[in-house]
């Protein structure tokens, strides 16, 4: 399966230690199925610094049946998906950023709309119920996110022909280029 990663730098090798903390599926390397979402993410990141770049990868779909990877898959926003996102985004005094919050090598699930941060925060703080949070966190149509969390999972990512697309000063995305 072809997947995308929006960033501000060319990634020649995936380094799991560089993932952000308190993200939907935990600290890891995130890929998405929707190019438009990846472009939007890259442009958003570049608004702080750098230039937007979208990386293109191939992920072997057999990863989701490898018990050594311990995959976790959510087909749609559900109570279990919401609880998983909540648990990964929680902020606590006892939080240890280097300790993983789950033991899954790969997690697949929907990308919620842009309001998910507020919805999850309201859910965490008990302001809304799980049912209300799920209803508010509408999944983006035709968009899926996959996060990689283990070295075993990285073996399923094809890096040999990794390509990228960058935003040029004219405002036009360049053609795909191989690294």
PDB file of C-alpha atoms in Angstrom:
ATOM      1  CA  UNK A   1       0.000   0.000   0.000  1.00  0.00           C
ATOM      2  CA  UNK A   2       1.234   3.497  -0.880  1.00  0.00           C
ATOM      3  CA  UNK A   3       1.291   5.860   2.117  1.00  0.00           C
ATOM      4  CA  UNK A   4       2.452   9.419   2.751  1.00  0.00           C
ATOM      5  CA  UNK A   5       4.233  11.359   5.514  1.00  0.00           C
ATOM      6  CA  UNK A   6       4.000  15.167   5.707  1.00  0.00           C
ATOM      7  CA  UNK A   7       7.129  16.803   7.112  1.00  0.00           C
ATOM      8  CA  UNK A   8       9.646  19.618   6.646  1.00  0.00           C
ATOM      9  CA  UNK A   9      12.695  17.459   6.000  1.00  0.00           C
ATOM     10  CA  UNK A  10      13.729  14.618   3.742  1.00  0.00           C
ATOM     11  CA  UNK A  11      13.735  11.428   5.789  1.00  0.00           C
ATOM     12  CA  UNK A  12      16.344   8.973   4.583  1.00  0.00           C
ATOM     13  CA  UNK A  13      15.865   6.580   7.494  1.00  0.00           C
ATOM     14  CA  UNK A  14      12.956   6.309   9.917  1.00  0.00           C
ATOM     15  CA  UNK A  15      14.032   7.005  13.493  1.00  0.00           C
ATOM     16  CA  UNK A  16      11.314   6.015  15.960  1.00  0.00           C
ATOM     17  CA  UNK A  17      12.936   8.022  18.753  1.00  0.00           C
ATOM     18  CA  UNK A  18      12.080  11.283  16.936  1.00  0.00           C
ATOM     19  CA  UNK A  19       8.309  10.822  17.137  1.00  0.00           C
ATOM     20  CA  UNK A  20       6.217  13.326  19.074  1.00  0.00           C
ATOM     21  CA  UNK A  21       4.726  12.429  22.443  1.00  0.00           C
ATOM     22  CA  UNK A  22       1.009  12.500  23.198  1.00  0.00           C
ATOM     23  CA  UNK A  23      -0.252  11.748  19.685  1.00  0.00           C
ATOM     24  CA  UNK A  24      -3.333   9.708  18.705  1.00  0.00           C
ATOM     25  CA  UNK A  25      -1.632   6.321  18.596  1.00  0.00           C
ATOM     26  CA  UNK A  26       1.422   7.139  20.706  1.00  0.00           C
ATOM     27  CA  UNK A  27       4.963   8.091  19.891  1.00  0.00           C
ATOM     28  CA  UNK A  28       5.836   6.596  16.538  1.00  0.00           C
ATOM     29  CA  UNK A  29       6.259   7.260  12.828  1.00  0.00           C
ATOM     30  CA  UNK A  30       2.961   8.204  11.195  1.00  0.00           C
ATOM     31  CA  UNK A  31       1.893   7.481   7.646  1.00  0.00           C
ATOM     32  CA  UNK A  32      -1.414   8.304   5.974  1.00  0.00           C
ATOM     33  CA  UNK A  33      -3.388   7.050   3.014  1.00  0.00           C
ATOM     34  CA  UNK A  34      -4.514  10.491   1.820  1.00  0.00           C
ATOM     35  CA  UNK A  35      -2.053  12.701  -0.078  1.00  0.00           C
ATOM     36  CA  UNK A  36      -4.105  15.861   0.536  1.00  0.00           C
ATOM     37  CA  UNK A  37      -3.956  15.304   4.298  1.00  0.00           C
ATOM     38  CA  UNK A  38      -0.177  14.765   4.138  1.00  0.00           C
ATOM     39  CA  UNK A  39       0.255  17.962   2.106  1.00  0.00           C
ATOM     40  CA  UNK A  40      -1.866  19.904   4.602  1.00  0.00           C
ATOM     41  CA  UNK A  41       0.179  18.510   7.509  1.00  0.00           C
ATOM     42  CA  UNK A  42       3.476  19.392   5.761  1.00  0.00           C
ATOM     43  CA  UNK A  43       2.321  22.956   5.072  1.00  0.00           C
ATOM     44  CA  UNK A  44       1.138  23.312   8.670  1.00  0.00           C
ATOM     45  CA  UNK A  45       4.516  22.158  10.033  1.00  0.00           C
ATOM     46  CA  UNK A  46       6.331  24.473   7.609  1.00  0.00           C
ATOM     47  CA  UNK A  47       4.393  27.460   8.921  1.00  0.00           C
ATOM     48  CA  UNK A  48       6.655  27.170  11.999  1.00  0.00           C
ATOM     49  CA  UNK A  49       9.892  26.539  10.084  1.00  0.00           C
ATOM     50  CA  UNK A  50      11.289  24.815   7.023  1.00  0.00           C
ATOM     51  CA  UNK A  51       9.572  23.993   3.766  1.00  0.00           C
ATOM     52  CA  UNK A  52       6.787  21.449   3.323  1.00  0.00           C
ATOM     53  CA  UNK A  53       7.767  18.034   2.037  1.00  0.00           C
ATOM     54  CA  UNK A  54       5.659  14.920   1.552  1.00  0.00           C
ATOM     55  CA  UNK A  55       7.433  11.574   1.620  1.00  0.00           C
ATOM     56  CA  UNK A  56       5.941   8.550  -0.182  1.00  0.00           C
ATOM     57  CA  UNK A  57       6.428   5.010   1.160  1.00  0.00           C
ATOM     58  CA  UNK A  58       5.255   1.502   0.422  1.00  0.00           C
ATOM     59  CA  UNK A  59       3.966  -0.542   3.382  1.00  0.00           C
ATOM     60  CA  UNK A  60       3.579  -4.309   2.981  1.00  0.00           C
ATOM     61  CA  UNK A  61      -0.017  -5.005   4.098  1.00  0.00           C
ATOM     62  CA  UNK A  62       0.967  -8.373   5.591  1.00  0.00           C
ATOM     63  CA  UNK A  63       2.213  -6.338   8.571  1.00  0.00           C
ATOM     64  CA  UNK A  64      -1.356  -6.441   9.901  1.00  0.00           C
ATOM     65  CA  UNK A  65      -1.277 -10.236  10.196  1.00  0.00           C
ATOM     66  CA  UNK A  66       2.195 -10.567  11.768  1.00  0.00           C
ATOM     67  CA  UNK A  67       1.759 -11.556  15.417  1.00  0.00           C
ATOM     68  CA  UNK A  68       5.345 -10.490  16.162  1.00  0.00           C
ATOM     69  CA  UNK A  69       4.336  -6.924  15.259  1.00  0.00           C
ATOM     70  CA  UNK A  70       1.213  -7.139  17.472  1.00  0.00           C
ATOM     71  CA  UNK A  71      -0.972  -4.986  15.197  1.00  0.00           C
ATOM     72  CA  UNK A  72      -3.962  -3.012  16.435  1.00  0.00           C
ATOM     73  CA  UNK A  73      -6.601  -1.910  13.920  1.00  0.00           C
ATOM     74  CA  UNK A  74      -9.598   0.385  14.227  1.00  0.00           C
ATOM     75  CA  UNK A  75     -11.947   0.407  11.241  1.00  0.00           C
ATOM     76  CA  UNK A  76     -13.983   3.422  12.391  1.00  0.00           C
ATOM     77  CA  UNK A  77     -14.245   5.786  15.354  1.00  0.00           C
ATOM     78  CA  UNK A  78     -15.513   3.709  18.281  1.00  0.00           C
ATOM     79  CA  UNK A  79     -15.391   3.757  22.069  1.00  0.00           C
ATOM     80  CA  UNK A  80     -12.250   1.582  22.040  1.00  0.00           C
ATOM     81  CA  UNK A  81     -10.603   3.868  19.449  1.00  0.00           C
ATOM     82  CA  UNK A  82     -11.481   6.942  21.526  1.00  0.00           C
ATOM     83  CA  UNK A  83     -10.143   5.367  24.733  1.00  0.00           C
ATOM     84  CA  UNK A  84      -6.925   4.399  22.952  1.00  0.00           C
ATOM     85  CA  UNK A  85      -6.472   7.963  21.638  1.00  0.00           C
ATOM     86  CA  UNK A  86      -7.270   9.356  25.100  1.00  0.00           C
ATOM     87  CA  UNK A  87      -4.724   7.070  26.761  1.00  0.00           C
ATOM     88  CA  UNK A  88      -2.013   8.071  24.284  1.00  0.00           C
ATOM     89  CA  UNK A  89      -2.734  11.792  24.529  1.00  0.00           C
ATOM     90  CA  UNK A  90      -3.083  11.966  28.298  1.00  0.00           C
ATOM     91  CA  UNK A  91      -0.746  14.209  30.241  1.00  0.00           C
ATOM     92  CA  UNK A  92       0.110  13.140  33.763  1.00  0.00           C
ATOM     93  CA  UNK A  93       2.701  14.042  36.355  1.00  0.00           C
ATOM     94  CA  UNK A  94       3.940  10.440  36.193  1.00  0.00           C
ATOM     95  CA  UNK A  95       4.339  10.605  32.417  1.00  0.00           C
ATOM     96  CA  UNK A  96       7.587   9.057  31.179  1.00  0.00           C
ATOM     97  CA  UNK A  97       8.200  10.198  27.589  1.00  0.00           C
ATOM     98  CA  UNK A  98      10.594   7.349  26.818  1.00  0.00           C
ATOM     99  CA  UNK A  99       8.265   4.611  28.029  1.00  0.00           C
ATOM    100  CA  UNK A 100       5.778   3.366  25.409  1.00  0.00           C
ATOM    101  CA  UNK A 101       2.116   3.541  26.339  1.00  0.00           C
ATOM    102  CA  UNK A 102       1.265   0.330  24.482  1.00  0.00           C
ATOM    103  CA  UNK A 103       2.971  -2.740  23.058  1.00  0.00           C
ATOM    104  CA  UNK A 104       1.695  -2.580  19.460  1.00  0.00           C
ATOM    105  CA  UNK A 105       4.270  -2.377  16.677  1.00  0.00           C
ATOM    106  CA  UNK A 106       1.711  -0.903  14.278  1.00  0.00           C
ATOM    107  CA  UNK A 107      -1.634   0.816  14.791  1.00  0.00           C
ATOM    108  CA  UNK A 108      -4.121   1.554  11.997  1.00  0.00           C
ATOM    109  CA  UNK A 109      -7.215   3.696  12.309  1.00  0.00           C
ATOM    110  CA  UNK A 110      -9.240   6.656  11.158  1.00  0.00           C
ATOM    111  CA  UNK A 111      -7.999  10.212  11.116  1.00  0.00           C
ATOM    112  CA  UNK A 112     -10.483  12.342  12.964  1.00  0.00           C
ATOM    113  CA  UNK A 113     -11.390  15.845  11.896  1.00  0.00           C
ATOM    114  CA  UNK A 114      -9.372  18.920  12.910  1.00  0.00           C
ATOM    115  CA  UNK A 115     -11.454  19.356  16.071  1.00  0.00           C
ATOM    116  CA  UNK A 116     -10.288  16.046  17.553  1.00  0.00           C
ATOM    117  CA  UNK A 117      -7.839  17.773  19.916  1.00  0.00           C
ATOM    118  CA  UNK A 118     -10.652  19.696  21.576  1.00  0.00           C
ATOM    119  CA  UNK A 119     -12.994  16.704  21.570  1.00  0.00           C
ATOM    120  CA  UNK A 120     -10.442  14.382  23.184  1.00  0.00           C
ATOM    121  CA  UNK A 121      -9.551  17.069  25.722  1.00  0.00           C
ATOM    122  CA  UNK A 122     -13.226  17.505  26.644  1.00  0.00           C
ATOM    123  CA  UNK A 123     -13.589  13.727  26.909  1.00  0.00           C
ATOM    124  CA  UNK A 124     -10.471  13.386  29.087  1.00  0.00           C
ATOM    125  CA  UNK A 125     -11.771  16.149  31.370  1.00  0.00           C
ATOM    126  CA  UNK A 126     -15.196  14.478  31.660  1.00  0.00           C
ATOM    127  CA  UNK A 127     -17.045  17.336  29.947  1.00  0.00           C
ATOM    128  CA  UNK A 128     -18.612  15.033  27.342  1.00  0.00           C
ATOM    129  CA  UNK A 129     -19.450  11.328  27.117  1.00  0.00           C
ATOM    130  CA  UNK A 130     -17.735   8.799  24.870  1.00  0.00           C
ATOM    131  CA  UNK A 131     -20.777   8.708  22.561  1.00  0.00           C
ATOM    132  CA  UNK A 132     -20.766  12.489  22.207  1.00  0.00           C
ATOM    133  CA  UNK A 133     -17.001  12.532  21.603  1.00  0.00           C
ATOM    134  CA  UNK A 134     -17.261   9.877  18.881  1.00  0.00           C
ATOM    135  CA  UNK A 135     -20.085  11.810  17.207  1.00  0.00           C
ATOM    136  CA  UNK A 136     -18.020  15.037  17.249  1.00  0.00           C
ATOM    137  CA  UNK A 137     -14.760  13.408  16.103  1.00  0.00           C
ATOM    138  CA  UNK A 138     -15.977  12.598  12.614  1.00  0.00           C
ATOM    139  CA  UNK A 139     -13.498  10.550  10.641  1.00  0.00           C
ATOM    140  CA  UNK A 140     -12.137  12.104   7.462  1.00  0.00           C
ATOM    141  CA  UNK A 141     -13.516  10.266   4.447  1.00  0.00           C
ATOM    142  CA  UNK A 142     -10.942   8.195   2.570  1.00  0.00           C
ATOM    143  CA  UNK A 143      -8.255   8.936   5.153  1.00  0.00           C
ATOM    144  CA  UNK A 144      -6.447   6.422   7.291  1.00  0.00           C
ATOM    145  CA  UNK A 145      -3.459   6.833   9.595  1.00  0.00           C
ATOM    146  CA  UNK A 146      -0.931   4.152  10.372  1.00  0.00           C
ATOM    147  CA  UNK A 147       1.669   4.548  13.080  1.00  0.00           C
ATOM    148  CA  UNK A 148       4.777   2.405  13.383  1.00  0.00           C
ATOM    149  CA  UNK A 149       6.202   1.774  16.847  1.00  0.00           C
ATOM    150  CA  UNK A 150       8.794  -1.008  16.611  1.00  0.00           C
ATOM    151  CA  UNK A 151      11.866  -2.010  14.660  1.00  0.00           C
ATOM    152  CA  UNK A 152      10.028  -5.191  13.607  1.00  0.00           C
ATOM    153  CA  UNK A 153       7.283  -3.041  12.063  1.00  0.00           C
ATOM    154  CA  UNK A 154       9.839  -0.919  10.178  1.00  0.00           C
ATOM    155  CA  UNK A 155      10.907  -4.016   8.220  1.00  0.00           C
ATOM    156  CA  UNK A 156       7.575  -3.794   6.392  1.00  0.00           C
ATOM    157  CA  UNK A 157       8.286  -0.291   5.048  1.00  0.00           C
ATOM    158  CA  UNK A 158       9.977  -0.080   1.670  1.00  0.00           C
ATOM    159  CA  UNK A 159      12.649   2.584   1.919  1.00  0.00           C
ATOM    160  CA  UNK A 160      14.873   1.628  -1.032  1.00  0.00           C
ATOM    161  CA  UNK A 161      12.942   3.753  -3.513  1.00  0.00           C
ATOM    162  CA  UNK A 162      11.622   6.388  -1.152  1.00  0.00           C
ATOM    163  CA  UNK A 163      10.355   9.442  -2.970  1.00  0.00           C
ATOM    164  CA  UNK A 164       9.467  12.939  -1.872  1.00  0.00           C
ATOM    165  CA  UNK A 165       7.583  15.959  -3.126  1.00  0.00           C
ATOM    166  CA  UNK A 166       8.430  19.480  -2.010  1.00  0.00           C
ATOM    167  CA  UNK A 167       6.723  22.846  -2.130  1.00  0.00           C
ATOM    168  CA  UNK A 168       8.478  25.265  -4.420  1.00  0.00           C
ATOM    169  CA  UNK A 169       8.646  29.035  -3.873  1.00  0.00           C
ATOM    170  CA  UNK A 170       6.102  29.499  -6.678  1.00  0.00           C
ATOM    171  CA  UNK A 171       3.535  27.678  -4.567  1.00  0.00           C
ATOM    172  CA  UNK A 172       3.412  24.632  -6.849  1.00  0.00           C
ATOM    173  CA  UNK A 173       4.291  21.146  -5.682  1.00  0.00           C
ATOM    174  CA  UNK A 174       7.253  19.760  -7.613  1.00  0.00           C
ATOM    175  CA  UNK A 175       7.269  16.342  -9.233  1.00  0.00           C
ATOM    176  CA  UNK A 176       8.065  13.299  -7.123  1.00  0.00           C
ATOM    177  CA  UNK A 177      11.820  12.851  -6.702  1.00  0.00           C
ATOM    178  CA  UNK A 178      13.754   9.794  -5.527  1.00  0.00           C
ATOM    179  CA  UNK A 179      16.172  10.118  -2.647  1.00  0.00           C
TER     180      UNK A 179
END
